[in-house]
Coordinates of C-alpha atoms in Angstrom, one line a residue:
M1 CA -27.2 48.6 -63.5
K2 CA -28.4 46.9 -65.9
L3 CA -27.7 48.8 -69.6
N4 CA -30.5 46.8 -70.9
T5 CA -33.7 48.8 -69.4
P6 CA -35.7 51.0 -71.1
L7 CA -34.9 53.9 -68.8
N8 CA -30.9 53.0 -69.6
L9 CA -31.3 52.4 -72.9
F10 CA -32.7 55.8 -74.1
I11 CA -30.1 57.4 -71.3
L12 CA -27.8 55.8 -73.8
L13 CA -29.4 57.0 -77.1
F14 CA -29.8 60.8 -75.8
L15 CA -26.2 61.1 -74.7
C16 CA -24.4 59.4 -78.0
L17 CA -27.0 62.0 -80.1
F18 CA -26.4 64.3 -78.1
T19 CA -22.4 64.0 -78.2
Q20 CA -22.9 63.7 -82.1
A21 CA -25.0 66.9 -82.3
T22 CA -23.0 68.7 -80.1
A23 CA -19.6 67.6 -82.2
Q24 CA -21.3 68.7 -85.5
T25 CA -21.8 72.6 -84.2
L26 CA -21.3 75.3 -86.4
R27 CA -18.8 77.9 -83.6
V28 CA -18.1 81.1 -85.2
G29 CA -16.1 84.1 -83.5
A30 CA -14.2 87.6 -84.4
A31 CA -12.4 89.5 -83.5
V32 CA -10.5 93.3 -84.1
R33 CA -7.0 94.9 -83.9
V34 CA -6.0 98.4 -84.3
I35 CA -2.5 98.4 -86.5
T36 CA -2.1 102.0 -87.7
P37 CA 1.2 102.8 -86.2
E38 CA 2.0 105.9 -84.1
P39 CA 3.5 108.1 -84.9
L40 CA 2.4 107.7 -88.6
L41 CA 5.4 106.2 -91.4
P42 CA 5.5 106.0 -95.0
V43 CA 3.2 104.6 -97.0
S44 CA 3.1 102.2 -99.8
G45 CA 1.7 101.3 -102.9
G46 CA 4.5 99.4 -104.4
I47 CA 8.0 98.9 -105.3
G48 CA 9.9 102.1 -104.6
T49 CA 9.9 104.2 -102.2
P50 CA 7.6 104.4 -99.1
K51 CA 5.7 108.2 -99.1
P52 CA 5.9 110.6 -96.1
S53 CA 1.9 110.3 -94.3
V54 CA 1.4 114.0 -92.7
E55 CA -2.3 112.3 -91.6
K56 CA -4.2 109.2 -91.4
K57 CA -8.4 108.5 -92.5
G58 CA -9.3 106.3 -90.9
E59 CA -7.5 103.1 -89.2
L60 CA -5.5 100.2 -90.3
Y61 CA -6.5 97.0 -89.4
A62 CA -5.7 93.5 -88.2
R63 CA -9.7 92.0 -88.6
A64 CA -10.4 88.0 -87.8
M65 CA -13.1 85.1 -88.2
V66 CA -13.1 81.4 -86.2
F67 CA -14.5 78.7 -87.7
E68 CA -15.0 75.2 -86.0
Q69 CA -17.2 71.9 -86.6
G70 CA -16.2 69.2 -84.2
N71 CA -12.1 68.7 -85.6
T72 CA -12.6 71.4 -88.3
R73 CA -11.3 75.0 -87.2
F74 CA -9.9 77.2 -89.4
A75 CA -8.9 80.8 -88.8
I76 CA -9.5 84.2 -91.9
V77 CA -7.7 86.7 -91.5
N78 CA -6.9 90.8 -93.1
V79 CA -5.1 92.8 -93.0
D80 CA -5.5 96.5 -94.2
N81 CA -1.6 96.7 -96.1
L82 CA -0.9 96.3 -99.8
G83 CA 0.8 92.6 -99.4
W84 CA 1.9 90.4 -96.4
T85 CA 4.0 87.9 -96.6
S86 CA 3.7 83.9 -95.3
V87 CA 7.1 85.4 -93.8
L88 CA 5.4 87.5 -91.7
G89 CA 2.4 85.2 -92.1
N90 CA 4.3 82.3 -90.5
K91 CA 5.7 84.3 -87.7
S92 CA 1.8 85.6 -86.7
R93 CA 1.0 81.2 -86.4
A94 CA 3.7 80.8 -84.2
L95 CA 1.9 82.6 -81.7
I96 CA -1.0 81.8 -82.5
K97 CA -2.3 77.7 -80.0
G98 CA -5.5 75.7 -81.1
I99 CA -5.5 76.2 -84.8
A100 CA -3.3 74.5 -87.4
P101 CA -1.0 76.2 -88.7
E102 CA -2.2 75.4 -92.3
N103 CA -5.2 76.0 -91.4
I104 CA -5.0 80.2 -90.9
L105 CA -5.6 82.3 -94.1
I106 CA -4.6 85.7 -94.0
G107 CA -4.7 88.0 -96.7
A108 CA -4.4 91.4 -98.0
T109 CA -6.6 94.1 -98.2
H110 CA -4.0 95.8 -101.5
T111 CA -4.5 99.2 -99.1
H112 CA -1.7 101.3 -101.2
S113 CA -1.9 104.0 -98.1
A114 CA -0.3 101.9 -96.0
P115 CA 3.8 101.3 -94.2
D116 CA 5.5 99.5 -96.5
A117 CA 5.6 95.1 -95.3
Y118 CA 7.6 93.7 -98.4
G119 CA 10.5 95.9 -97.9
F120 CA 11.0 96.7 -100.7
P121 CA 14.8 97.5 -102.0
D122 CA 15.8 100.4 -103.7
V123 CA 18.7 100.0 -106.5
T124 CA 21.8 100.4 -103.8
G125 CA 19.9 97.2 -102.1
K126 CA 18.4 99.7 -98.9
N127 CA 14.8 99.3 -97.5
Y128 CA 13.0 102.0 -95.6
A129 CA 10.5 98.8 -93.8
D130 CA 10.0 99.5 -90.4
L131 CA 10.6 96.0 -88.7
K132 CA 9.7 96.9 -85.0
Y133 CA 6.2 97.7 -86.5
L134 CA 6.2 95.1 -88.8
D135 CA 6.7 92.8 -85.7
R136 CA 3.9 95.0 -83.8
C137 CA 1.0 93.8 -86.9
V138 CA 2.5 90.4 -86.4
Q139 CA 1.2 89.9 -82.3
Q140 CA -1.6 92.2 -83.4
I141 CA -2.7 89.5 -85.6
A142 CA -2.5 86.4 -83.7
D143 CA -4.0 87.6 -80.5
A144 CA -7.1 89.3 -82.6
V145 CA -7.4 85.0 -84.2
N146 CA -6.6 84.4 -80.5
E147 CA -9.3 86.6 -79.1
A148 CA -11.5 85.3 -81.8
M149 CA -10.9 81.7 -80.0
T150 CA -12.3 82.4 -76.8
K151 CA -15.1 84.3 -78.3
L152 CA -16.7 81.2 -80.5
E153 CA -20.6 80.8 -80.3
P154 CA -23.0 79.2 -81.6
A155 CA -23.6 80.2 -85.5
A156 CA -26.5 79.8 -88.5
L157 CA -25.1 81.0 -92.0
K158 CA -26.0 83.5 -94.8
I159 CA -24.0 82.8 -97.7
N160 CA -25.0 84.6 -101.2
V161 CA -23.0 86.0 -104.4
E162 CA -24.3 88.5 -106.6
E163 CA -22.5 91.6 -108.6
A164 CA -22.8 94.7 -107.3
K165 CA -24.5 96.7 -109.4
G166 CA -23.2 100.5 -109.3
K167 CA -19.9 102.9 -109.8
I168 CA -17.7 100.5 -107.9
A169 CA -14.9 99.3 -109.8
Y170 CA -13.7 98.9 -113.6
N171 CA -9.9 98.0 -115.3
Y172 CA -8.2 100.2 -116.0
Y173 CA -6.8 98.8 -119.1
A174 CA -10.3 97.4 -120.8
P175 CA -13.3 99.3 -118.1
A176 CA -15.6 96.0 -118.8
L177 CA -12.9 93.1 -118.1
Y178 CA -13.4 92.0 -113.7
D179 CA -15.3 90.1 -112.6
P180 CA -18.6 91.9 -110.4
R181 CA -19.6 89.5 -108.7
C182 CA -19.8 89.7 -104.8
G183 CA -19.2 87.2 -102.5
V184 CA -20.6 88.0 -98.9
I185 CA -20.6 85.1 -95.8
Q186 CA -22.8 86.3 -92.4
A187 CA -22.2 83.8 -89.4
I188 CA -25.6 84.7 -87.3
A189 CA -25.8 83.6 -82.8
T190 CA -28.4 81.3 -83.1
T191 CA -28.1 81.3 -78.9
G192 CA -26.9 83.3 -76.2
A193 CA -27.6 87.4 -75.4
R194 CA -27.0 87.4 -79.9
Q195 CA -28.8 86.0 -81.3
G196 CA -29.8 85.7 -84.1
K197 CA -27.1 88.9 -84.3
A198 CA -24.8 89.2 -86.7
I199 CA -20.9 87.7 -85.4
A200 CA -19.3 89.1 -88.3
T201 CA -19.8 89.2 -92.4
L202 CA -17.1 88.3 -95.0
V203 CA -16.7 90.7 -98.5
N204 CA -15.0 88.7 -101.5
Y205 CA -14.9 91.6 -103.6
A206 CA -11.9 92.4 -106.6
I207 CA -10.9 95.7 -106.3
H208 CA -7.2 97.9 -105.7
P209 CA -8.2 100.1 -102.8
E210 CA -5.9 102.6 -103.8
V211 CA -8.3 105.7 -104.3
I212 CA -6.1 108.2 -102.3
G213 CA -2.8 106.2 -103.3
S214 CA 0.6 106.0 -101.8
G215 CA 1.2 110.2 -103.0
R216 CA -0.7 112.1 -101.1
G217 CA 0.6 112.3 -97.7
I218 CA -2.2 110.0 -95.9
L219 CA -2.0 106.5 -94.6
S220 CA -5.4 105.4 -94.4
P221 CA -7.7 101.6 -95.4
D222 CA -8.8 103.1 -97.5
L223 CA -12.1 102.5 -99.2
C224 CA -12.3 99.5 -96.7
G225 CA -12.5 102.1 -93.9
P226 CA -15.2 103.2 -94.5
L227 CA -16.6 99.6 -95.7
Y228 CA -16.4 98.2 -92.3
D229 CA -18.1 100.9 -90.5
R230 CA -20.8 100.9 -92.8
I231 CA -21.7 97.5 -92.0
E232 CA -21.3 97.2 -88.5
A233 CA -23.3 100.0 -88.0
Q234 CA -26.0 98.1 -89.9
A235 CA -25.3 95.0 -89.5
G236 CA -23.0 94.6 -86.6
G237 CA -20.1 91.9 -85.2
V238 CA -16.8 93.0 -87.3
A239 CA -16.8 93.2 -91.0
L240 CA -13.6 91.5 -92.7
F241 CA -12.7 92.0 -96.5
M242 CA -10.9 90.1 -98.5
N243 CA -9.5 91.3 -102.5
G244 CA -10.4 89.0 -105.4
A245 CA -9.2 88.3 -108.7
Q246 CA -7.9 92.8 -108.8
G247 CA -5.4 92.0 -111.3
G248 CA -4.1 93.9 -114.4
M249 CA -5.7 96.1 -113.2
V250 CA -9.4 96.2 -111.8
T251 CA -9.5 99.7 -109.5
A252 CA -11.8 101.7 -107.7
D253 CA -14.4 103.0 -110.1
T254 CA -13.1 107.3 -109.3
R255 CA -13.6 108.3 -112.6
L256 CA -15.4 111.7 -113.5
E257 CA -15.2 111.5 -116.7
Y258 CA -15.1 108.8 -119.0
G259 CA -12.7 108.1 -121.4
K260 CA -12.1 106.1 -124.6
E261 CA -11.1 102.1 -124.8
G262 CA -8.6 101.5 -123.3
Q263 CA -8.2 104.8 -121.6
S264 CA -7.9 105.9 -118.4
S265 CA -10.5 109.3 -117.6
Q266 CA -8.9 112.8 -117.8
K267 CA -10.6 114.1 -114.1
E268 CA -10.6 111.5 -111.0
A269 CA -11.9 112.4 -107.5
N270 CA -9.1 110.7 -105.7
T271 CA -10.4 111.6 -102.1
W272 CA -11.9 110.3 -98.8
E273 CA -15.3 111.5 -99.5
E274 CA -15.0 109.1 -102.4
C275 CA -13.2 106.7 -100.6
I276 CA -16.5 107.1 -98.0
R277 CA -18.5 106.6 -101.9
I278 CA -17.3 104.0 -103.6
G279 CA -16.8 101.8 -99.8
E280 CA -20.0 102.3 -98.7
L281 CA -22.0 101.6 -102.6
L282 CA -20.3 98.4 -101.9
A283 CA -21.1 97.1 -98.2
D284 CA -24.7 98.6 -99.2
E285 CA -24.1 95.5 -102.1
A286 CA -23.2 93.8 -99.4
L287 CA -25.8 94.1 -97.5
R288 CA -27.9 94.5 -100.4
I289 CA -26.9 90.4 -101.5
I290 CA -26.5 88.8 -98.1
N291 CA -30.0 90.0 -96.9
K292 CA -31.5 87.7 -98.9
A293 CA -30.0 84.9 -98.8
P294 CA -32.2 82.0 -96.9
V295 CA -30.9 81.0 -94.0
L296 CA -28.5 77.7 -93.1
D297 CA -29.0 76.1 -89.0
S298 CA -26.6 72.6 -89.4
P299 CA -23.3 73.8 -92.7
S300 CA -20.7 71.7 -92.4
I301 CA -17.0 72.8 -93.2
Y302 CA -13.4 71.7 -95.1
C303 CA -10.5 72.9 -95.0
T304 CA -7.2 71.4 -96.6
S305 CA -4.0 72.9 -98.2
K306 CA -0.7 71.9 -100.1
M307 CA 2.2 73.8 -100.8
I308 CA 3.2 74.8 -104.9
D309 CA 6.9 75.8 -106.2
L310 CA 6.6 78.5 -108.6
P311 CA 9.6 80.0 -110.6
V312 CA 11.2 83.3 -109.9
D313 CA 12.5 83.9 -113.7
S314 CA 11.4 87.8 -113.3
E315 CA 14.5 90.0 -111.7
I316 CA 13.0 92.7 -110.6
M317 CA 11.1 89.9 -108.2
R318 CA 14.6 88.3 -108.1
Y319 CA 15.8 91.6 -106.7
I320 CA 13.2 92.0 -104.5
L321 CA 12.8 89.2 -103.0
T322 CA 16.8 88.4 -102.7
N323 CA 17.2 91.9 -100.7
S324 CA 14.3 92.1 -98.5
P325 CA 15.4 92.5 -94.9
L326 CA 12.0 90.0 -94.5
K327 CA 14.5 87.1 -95.7
Y328 CA 12.6 85.1 -97.8
E329 CA 13.7 81.2 -97.8
Y330 CA 13.9 79.3 -101.0
K331 CA 14.2 75.7 -100.7
K332 CA 14.8 75.6 -104.2
P333 CA 17.1 77.4 -106.0
N334 CA 14.9 81.3 -107.9
T335 CA 11.8 79.8 -106.1
V336 CA 9.6 80.2 -104.3
S337 CA 6.6 77.8 -102.3
T338 CA 3.5 79.4 -101.3
Q339 CA 0.7 77.7 -100.0
L340 CA -2.8 77.0 -101.3
N341 CA -5.5 76.7 -99.3
L342 CA -9.4 75.6 -100.3
L343 CA -12.7 75.6 -98.1
N344 CA -15.8 74.1 -97.6
I345 CA -18.6 76.6 -96.0
G346 CA -21.4 74.9 -97.0
P347 CA -22.6 75.6 -100.4
A348 CA -20.0 77.9 -101.3
Q349 CA -16.4 77.2 -102.0
I350 CA -13.0 79.5 -101.5
L351 CA -9.8 79.1 -102.5
T352 CA -6.9 81.7 -102.3
V353 CA -4.4 82.9 -103.9
P354 CA -1.0 84.2 -103.8
G355 CA -0.7 87.4 -105.7
E356 CA -2.5 89.5 -108.0
A357 CA -4.4 86.9 -110.5
L358 CA -5.8 89.0 -113.9
P359 CA -9.8 88.9 -114.0
N360 CA -9.6 86.3 -117.1
V361 CA -7.5 83.3 -114.4
G362 CA -10.1 84.3 -111.7
Y363 CA -13.1 83.5 -113.8
Y364 CA -11.3 80.4 -115.2
V365 CA -10.5 78.8 -112.1
K366 CA -14.2 80.2 -110.4
R367 CA -15.6 78.4 -113.5
H368 CA -13.7 74.4 -112.4
M369 CA -14.8 75.6 -108.6
A370 CA -17.7 72.6 -108.0
T371 CA -19.9 75.2 -106.7
K372 CA -22.5 78.1 -107.8
L373 CA -20.7 80.4 -105.0
P374 CA -17.7 80.6 -105.7
F375 CA -14.9 82.8 -103.6
L376 CA -11.3 83.8 -104.7
F377 CA -8.7 84.9 -102.1
G378 CA -6.6 87.2 -103.3
L379 CA -3.4 88.5 -102.2
T380 CA -3.4 85.7 -99.5
N381 CA -0.8 83.2 -97.4
D382 CA 1.4 85.2 -99.8
A383 CA 1.5 88.1 -102.5
F384 CA 4.0 87.5 -105.1
G385 CA 3.1 90.6 -107.8
Y386 CA 0.6 89.6 -110.7
M387 CA -0.5 86.9 -112.4
L388 CA -1.4 86.3 -115.7
A389 CA -1.5 83.7 -117.9
K390 CA 1.3 82.6 -120.2
V391 CA -0.7 84.2 -123.8
D392 CA -0.8 87.5 -121.8
Y393 CA 2.6 87.3 -121.0
N394 CA 4.5 90.3 -122.1
S395 CA 2.7 90.2 -125.6
F396 CA 1.8 93.7 -125.7
K397 CA 2.4 96.8 -124.7
R398 CA -1.0 97.4 -121.5
Y399 CA 0.5 94.3 -119.5
D400 CA 4.2 95.8 -119.7
Y401 CA 4.1 96.6 -116.6
V402 CA 2.7 93.6 -115.2
T403 CA 5.4 91.4 -116.5
R404 CA 7.5 93.2 -115.9
T405 CA 6.2 92.8 -111.6
S406 CA 5.1 88.8 -111.8
L407 CA 7.8 86.1 -111.0
G408 CA 7.1 84.9 -114.4
E409 CA 5.4 83.1 -117.3
M410 CA 4.0 79.9 -116.2
T411 CA 3.5 81.6 -112.3
A412 CA -0.8 82.0 -113.4
E413 CA -0.7 78.1 -115.2
I414 CA 1.4 76.5 -111.9
Y415 CA -1.7 78.6 -109.9
M416 CA -4.5 77.1 -112.5
D417 CA -2.9 73.6 -113.1
Q418 CA -2.8 73.3 -109.5
A419 CA -6.3 74.5 -108.0
L420 CA -8.2 72.7 -110.0
Q421 CA -6.0 69.7 -108.9
L422 CA -7.0 70.4 -105.5
I423 CA -9.9 70.7 -106.1
Q424 CA -10.9 68.0 -108.1
A425 CA -9.4 65.8 -104.4
S426 CA -11.1 68.0 -101.5
P427 CA -15.4 67.0 -101.7
K428 CA -17.6 69.3 -102.5
P429 CA -19.5 71.6 -100.4
V430 CA -22.6 70.8 -99.6
L431 CA -25.7 72.4 -97.5
K432 CA -25.4 69.5 -94.8

């Protein structure tokens, strides 16, 4: 057969164009696993002995969303827990085939009503983490990602960032010092029986899900549970929640009355009903924000990562890392290594944060991102306590607690410098 005949040339051109189009098709899949312990386990709201739980409100989940375009594939996972370390995350990554380990982002929602996943030691060195439960979570996270890969299908995206309205969050230390912006990414099926329907909706917002807390005998995803339920009931598909720069102390606005500047409310609604109110309000705002966004038919995606080193200057944090049964590895003395990820999804750019960045740190990084649609995924890939700028570190009484539970004075400074370098070394996000 001669290739220079008009028909054969047409066929060759068609095949080339078809191959190129297929390679650039964005595909998205999502899956969920329940990680509620049975029987119930004690819950942890931070350093100290976990508190017994006698009932549950909602289920704890691992929720995964996988993106694929050409040779690029990455996963975003949220886990209903106070924090999820790279020690546990790397165990899941080893069980996931088909995605490079560095392209798997695992973030904690930061609920204060889930089992201890840090292995916090007490003053005697004893810890109360249930390692068998954590191993089961590791497997469930891997299973969710692996299932999401089997569900990959052609997708379009809607992306938007806008201020969420209503009584959702505030800063316990200074009420107005928080980021009210809510970022939303929604994947929509473009073919098949589900054409036009949501595959997944990801919500990115900075808040402490601690409406219930750890001292009420309740195991719960807190406000994240009602958020998942509301979004899935209204939009369909799978809902995910990735926290933001919620440190020092951006928390759920449960105030029944307002104190003076810098003071907390004298009365608060710390109930499951309040979790429902806030979770559903945030879900409704996320859907309002995303419903007005245009559909992006062929957005391009990009994923990169780098490892950074953070010195551990805090005696408390050294004690936790040294005595945790999770067995953290040090490549250098008193130094932890952690992974930063940068994602471009269409016109949006996403950076991960390995802890609880204070709002000013979050604002600074967002201001330097190469997009008008910035996302910060806090407590992702690691959860190394609070991250506050050196000018704030141990500078005044209000920050005593966040200083003591930070790795050190330079944690946020190193993070900001490395994040900006990663931004500058990466391509800018584009529509196509």
